[in-house]
Amino acid sequence: MLLDVTQCVDNGAKQGSFPPPSVPVCVKGMAAAGRPLRALCPRALSVVWGSCPLPGSTVSPASCAWSPARSRGSPVRTLHMCPSLCAGHNKWSKVKHIKGPKDEARARMFMKYAMLIKIAVKEGGSNPELNLNLAQLLEQCRNKNMPKASVESAIKSAEKGKPASPQMLEVRGPGGCLLLIEVLTDNNSRMLQDIKKILKKDGGMWSDGARHNFERRGVVVVPAKDITAERALELAIEAGAEDVHETEDDEEEQLILKFVCDLAELMKVRTSLEQLGLHIISAGLEFVPRRVLPLDEDQINSASNLIESLNDCPEVIRVWDNIQAQS
């Protein structure tokens, strides 16, 4: 398709307001004039100065292109306009749906560890050599690649920061399961209101006496890869543990073994398991249920939603439960 601008160029040259063809000419105005033609010829639009064919005659595609032979006879200026081409993909649109949730979960995990460090410092001081619980937490932070600056900031804030009190809340969830919620807050009324909203939304209620169903024990966690149930029991007996449970780690999404022992025997059991060639993921104090409650699939899904909502609360550190899936 051709746009006849010969007359316009000749008139401009006669009046002295338009430079001769040998001088570079601004084609901004002609580009604006050619915009409506993009829909008719989206790939290329040529504007030719010089002689144009008569109406009704056919024009070959080659006549719209610049050629050295034609440029010798008459001055030609060719303007090609085409739509902008995109790359065809956007890397961030694919990455953000995967990386974003992982980063959020990682940030929540570091925040929980910082709260645990504050509680450990308040209970036993800031010296890991004299505070066994703090020493175990610092090791877990190193295994999770928590930044050293964040760990030091949590210790300093526990010593000099605004006082916050740890509490244990007792809750009954879907199917009659019992939950023990460990929190750290500096505003008790605000925290209780937030927990109450979550319980009302996800089918929970306050339950006095739920704590009696849990006892604080030492727990050593190791990977369950290539370890059978019989071998796990043998390892528990050799290491001096009282019991062993197989479960799934929600953060790492892998099967783990929890060796349960008395608080005073925690370091001994850990050392024995290391000598037996096992890799220790973590070792610390946990609330272990005295009796477990079997739930069906629907009840487990409802209880999982409640526990997940509680864990998302910024003042909740951990949630312990006595849930067991029905076989």
GROMACS .gro file of N, CA and C in nm, residues 121-199:
model
  237
  121VAL      N    1   1.537  -1.748   7.630
  121VAL     CA    2   1.622  -1.652   7.700
  121VAL      C    3   1.557  -1.606   7.829
  122LYS      N    4   1.426  -1.585   7.827
  122LYS     CA    5   1.356  -1.542   7.948
  122LYS      C    6   1.357  -1.652   8.055
  123GLU      N    7   1.352  -1.777   8.012
  123GLU     CA    8   1.347  -1.886   8.109
  123GLU      C    9   1.484  -1.924   8.164
  124GLY      N   10   1.589  -1.920   8.081
  124GLY     CA   11   1.719  -1.969   8.127
  124GLY      C   12   1.838  -1.881   8.098
  125GLY      N   13   1.817  -1.758   8.050
  125GLY     CA   14   1.929  -1.670   8.023
  125GLY      C   15   1.978  -1.679   7.880
  126SER      N   16   2.071  -1.590   7.845
  126SER     CA   17   2.119  -1.580   7.707
  126SER      C   18   2.247  -1.658   7.680
  127ASN      N   19   2.297  -1.733   7.777
  127ASN     CA   20   2.418  -1.812   7.758
  127ASN      C   21   2.381  -1.954   7.715
  128PRO      N   22   2.411  -1.994   7.591
  128PRO     CA   23   2.373  -2.130   7.547
  128PRO      C   24   2.440  -2.241   7.627
  129GLU      N   25   2.557  -2.215   7.686
  129GLU     CA   26   2.625  -2.319   7.762
  129GLU      C   27   2.551  -2.351   7.891
  130LEU      N   28   2.476  -2.255   7.942
  130LEU     CA   29   2.400  -2.275   8.065
  130LEU      C   30   2.251  -2.294   8.039
  131ASN      N   31   2.209  -2.278   7.915
  131ASN     CA   32   2.068  -2.288   7.880
  131ASN      C   33   2.055  -2.393   7.770
  132LEU      N   34   2.017  -2.515   7.809
  132LEU     CA   35   2.009  -2.626   7.714
  132LEU      C   36   1.905  -2.600   7.606
  133ASN      N   37   1.790  -2.547   7.646
  133ASN     CA   38   1.684  -2.521   7.548
  133ASN      C   39   1.729  -2.420   7.444
  134LEU      N   40   1.798  -2.315   7.487
  134LEU     CA   41   1.848  -2.215   7.393
  134LEU      C   42   1.952  -2.275   7.299
  135ALA      N   43   2.038  -2.360   7.352
  135ALA     CA   44   2.140  -2.423   7.268
  135ALA      C   45   2.077  -2.509   7.159
  136GLN      N   46   1.971  -2.582   7.195
  136GLN     CA   47   1.903  -2.665   7.094
  136GLN      C   48   1.836  -2.579   6.988
  137LEU      N   49   1.778  -2.467   7.031
  137LEU     CA   50   1.712  -2.378   6.936
  137LEU      C   51   1.812  -2.314   6.840
  138LEU      N   52   1.927  -2.274   6.892
  138LEU     CA   53   2.029  -2.215   6.805
  138LEU      C   54   2.077  -2.315   6.701
  139GLU      N   55   2.087  -2.440   6.739
  139GLU     CA   56   2.127  -2.542   6.642
  139GLU      C   57   2.020  -2.561   6.535
  140GLN      N   58   1.894  -2.559   6.576
  140GLN     CA   59   1.786  -2.571   6.478
  140GLN      C   60   1.786  -2.452   6.383
  141CYS      N   61   1.814  -2.333   6.434
  141CYS     CA   62   1.820  -2.215   6.348
  141CYS      C   63   1.933  -2.228   6.246
  142ARG      N   64   2.044  -2.283   6.286
  142ARG     CA   65   2.154  -2.303   6.191
  142ARG      C   66   2.115  -2.406   6.085
  143ASN      N   67   2.047  -2.511   6.125
  143ASN     CA   68   2.004  -2.612   6.028
  143ASN      C   69   1.903  -2.557   5.929
  144LYS      N   70   1.822  -2.460   5.972
  144LYS     CA   71   1.723  -2.398   5.884
  144LYS      C   72   1.778  -2.278   5.809
  145ASN      N   73   1.909  -2.250   5.824
  145ASN     CA   74   1.974  -2.138   5.755
  145ASN      C   75   1.913  -2.003   5.794
  146MET      N   76   1.876  -1.990   5.918
  146MET     CA   77   1.827  -1.862   5.967
  146MET      C   78   1.943  -1.764   5.978
  147PRO      N   79   1.929  -1.640   5.929
  147PRO     CA   80   2.039  -1.545   5.934
  147PRO      C   81   2.089  -1.520   6.076
  148LYS      N   82   2.221  -1.510   6.089
  148LYS     CA   83   2.281  -1.489   6.220
  148LYS      C   84   2.236  -1.357   6.281
  149ALA      N   85   2.218  -1.255   6.197
  149ALA     CA   86   2.173  -1.125   6.247
  149ALA      C   87   2.034  -1.136   6.309
  150SER      N   88   1.947  -1.218   6.251
  150SER     CA   89   1.813  -1.234   6.307
  150SER      C   90   1.817  -1.305   6.442
  151VAL      N   91   1.907  -1.403   6.455
  151VAL     CA   92   1.921  -1.475   6.582
  151VAL      C   93   1.972  -1.381   6.691
  152GLU      N   94   2.075  -1.303   6.659
  152GLU     CA   95   2.130  -1.210   6.758
  152GLU      C   96   2.028  -1.103   6.795
  153SER      N   97   1.951  -1.058   6.697
  153SER     CA   98   1.848  -0.958   6.727
  153SER      C   99   1.741  -1.014   6.820
  154ALA      N  100   1.705  -1.142   6.802
  154ALA     CA  101   1.604  -1.203   6.889
  154ALA      C  102   1.655  -1.214   7.032
  155ILE      N  103   1.783  -1.248   7.048
  155ILE     CA  104   1.841  -1.260   7.184
  155ILE      C  105   1.846  -1.123   7.251
  156LYS      N  106   1.888  -1.021   7.177
  156LYS     CA  107   1.897  -0.887   7.236
  156LYS      C  108   1.759  -0.831   7.270
  157SER      N  109   1.662  -0.854   7.183
  157SER     CA  110   1.528  -0.803   7.210
  157SER      C  111   1.465  -0.872   7.330
  158ALA      N  112   1.501  -1.000   7.355
  158ALA     CA  113   1.450  -1.069   7.473
  158ALA      C  114   1.510  -1.011   7.601
  159GLU      N  115   1.632  -0.962   7.592
  159GLU     CA  116   1.697  -0.908   7.711
  159GLU      C  117   1.655  -0.764   7.739
  160LYS      N  118   1.639  -0.683   7.632
  160LYS     CA  119   1.615  -0.541   7.652
  160LYS      C  120   1.483  -0.492   7.595
  161GLY      N  121   1.414  -0.577   7.521
  161GLY     CA  122   1.293  -0.532   7.454
  161GLY      C  123   1.174  -0.523   7.547
  162LYS      N  124   1.060  -0.493   7.484
  162LYS     CA  125   0.935  -0.481   7.557
  162LYS      C  126   0.896  -0.616   7.616
  163PRO      N  127   0.860  -0.622   7.743
  163PRO     CA  128   0.830  -0.752   7.805
  163PRO      C  129   0.709  -0.819   7.739
  164ALA      N  130   0.724  -0.947   7.711
  164ALA     CA  131   0.616  -1.027   7.653
  164ALA      C  132   0.607  -1.156   7.733
  165SER      N  133   0.487  -1.201   7.756
  165SER     CA  134   0.465  -1.318   7.842
  165SER      C  135   0.421  -1.438   7.759
  166PRO      N  136   0.485  -1.555   7.779
  166PRO     CA  137   0.440  -1.678   7.713
  166PRO      C  138   0.319  -1.735   7.785
  167GLN      N  139   0.227  -1.793   7.708
  167GLN     CA  140   0.106  -1.852   7.765
  167GLN      C  141   0.073  -1.980   7.691
  168MET      N  142  -0.008  -2.064   7.758
  168MET     CA  143  -0.060  -2.186   7.699
  168MET      C  144  -0.213  -2.179   7.697
  169LEU      N  145  -0.271  -2.194   7.579
  169LEU     CA  146  -0.416  -2.190   7.564
  169LEU      C  147  -0.468  -2.329   7.534
  170GLU      N  148  -0.580  -2.365   7.595
  170GLU     CA  149  -0.639  -2.499   7.580
  170GLU      C  150  -0.764  -2.489   7.494
  171VAL      N  151  -0.768  -2.570   7.390
  171VAL     CA  152  -0.875  -2.561   7.291
  171VAL      C  153  -0.921  -2.701   7.254
  172ARG      N  154  -1.052  -2.714   7.225
  172ARG     CA  155  -1.108  -2.837   7.171
  172ARG      C  156  -1.147  -2.810   7.027
  173GLY      N  157  -1.100  -2.897   6.937
  173GLY     CA  158  -1.124  -2.876   6.795
  173GLY      C  159  -1.225  -2.971   6.736
  174PRO      N  160  -1.235  -2.977   6.602
  174PRO     CA  161  -1.332  -3.065   6.535
  174PRO      C  162  -1.308  -3.212   6.572
  175GLY      N  163  -1.417  -3.285   6.591
  175GLY     CA  164  -1.408  -3.426   6.626
  175GLY      C  165  -1.369  -3.452   6.770
  176GLY      N  166  -1.361  -3.346   6.852
  176GLY     CA  167  -1.325  -3.363   6.992
  176GLY      C  168  -1.175  -3.367   7.017
  177CYS      N  169  -1.092  -3.333   6.917
  177CYS     CA  170  -0.947  -3.333   6.938
  177CYS      C  171  -0.908  -3.219   7.031
  178LEU      N  172  -0.797  -3.238   7.099
  178LEU     CA  173  -0.748  -3.139   7.194
  178LEU      C  174  -0.625  -3.069   7.137
  179LEU      N  175  -0.622  -2.938   7.152
  179LEU     CA  176  -0.512  -2.856   7.103
  179LEU      C  177  -0.453  -2.776   7.218
  180LEU      N  178  -0.322  -2.767   7.217
  180LEU     CA  179  -0.249  -2.686   7.314
  180LEU      C  180  -0.173  -2.580   7.235
  181ILE      N  181  -0.209  -2.454   7.256
  181ILE     CA  182  -0.155  -2.343   7.176
  181ILE      C  183  -0.054  -2.266   7.261
  182GLU      N  184   0.068  -2.260   7.210
  182GLU     CA  185   0.174  -2.186   7.278
  182GLU      C  186   0.186  -2.048   7.213
  183VAL      N  187   0.171  -1.942   7.292
  183VAL     CA  188   0.172  -1.806   7.238
  183VAL      C  189   0.272  -1.721   7.316
  184LEU      N  190   0.313  -1.613   7.254
  184LEU     CA  191   0.398  -1.511   7.316
  184LEU      C  192   0.340  -1.376   7.276
  185THR      N  193   0.295  -1.299   7.374
  185THR     CA  194   0.226  -1.174   7.344
  185THR      C  195   0.259  -1.068   7.447
  186ASP      N  196   0.250  -0.943   7.404
  186ASP     CA  197   0.263  -0.829   7.495
  186ASP      C  198   0.130  -0.757   7.512
  187ASN      N  199   0.025  -0.812   7.450
  187ASN     CA  200  -0.110  -0.756   7.463
  187ASN      C  201  -0.207  -0.874   7.475
  188ASN      N  202  -0.240  -0.908   7.597
  188ASN     CA  203  -0.319  -1.029   7.621
  188ASN      C  204  -0.460  -1.018   7.563
  189SER      N  205  -0.525  -0.905   7.579
  189SER     CA  206  -0.663  -0.890   7.531
  189SER      C  207  -0.670  -0.899   7.379
  190ARG      N  208  -0.575  -0.836   7.311
  190ARG     CA  209  -0.575  -0.842   7.165
  190ARG      C  210  -0.552  -0.985   7.116
  191MET      N  211  -0.460  -1.056   7.180
  191MET     CA  212  -0.431  -1.193   7.141
  191MET      C  213  -0.553  -1.282   7.159
  192LEU      N  214  -0.622  -1.268   7.272
  192LEU     CA  215  -0.740  -1.352   7.297
  192LEU      C  216  -0.851  -1.324   7.196
  193GLN      N  217  -0.866  -1.199   7.156
  193GLN     CA  218  -0.967  -1.166   7.057
  193GLN      C  219  -0.935  -1.230   6.922
  194ASP      N  220  -0.806  -1.226   6.884
  194ASP     CA  221  -0.768  -1.287   6.756
  194ASP      C  222  -0.791  -1.438   6.758
  195ILE      N  223  -0.754  -1.504   6.867
  195ILE     CA  224  -0.773  -1.649   6.877
  195ILE      C  225  -0.921  -1.682   6.878
  196LYS      N  226  -1.000  -1.602   6.946
  196LYS     CA  227  -1.144  -1.627   6.953
  196LYS      C  228  -1.209  -1.619   6.814
  197LYS      N  229  -1.166  -1.525   6.732
  197LYS     CA  230  -1.220  -1.513   6.596
  197LYS      C  231  -1.186  -1.638   6.514
  198ILE      N  232  -1.063  -1.686   6.529
  198ILE     CA  233  -1.022  -1.806   6.454
  198ILE      C  234  -1.103  -1.927   6.497
  199LEU      N  235  -1.123  -1.943   6.629
  199LEU     CA  236  -1.200  -2.057   6.679
  199LEU      C  237  -1.344  -2.052   6.631
   0.00000   0.00000   0.00000
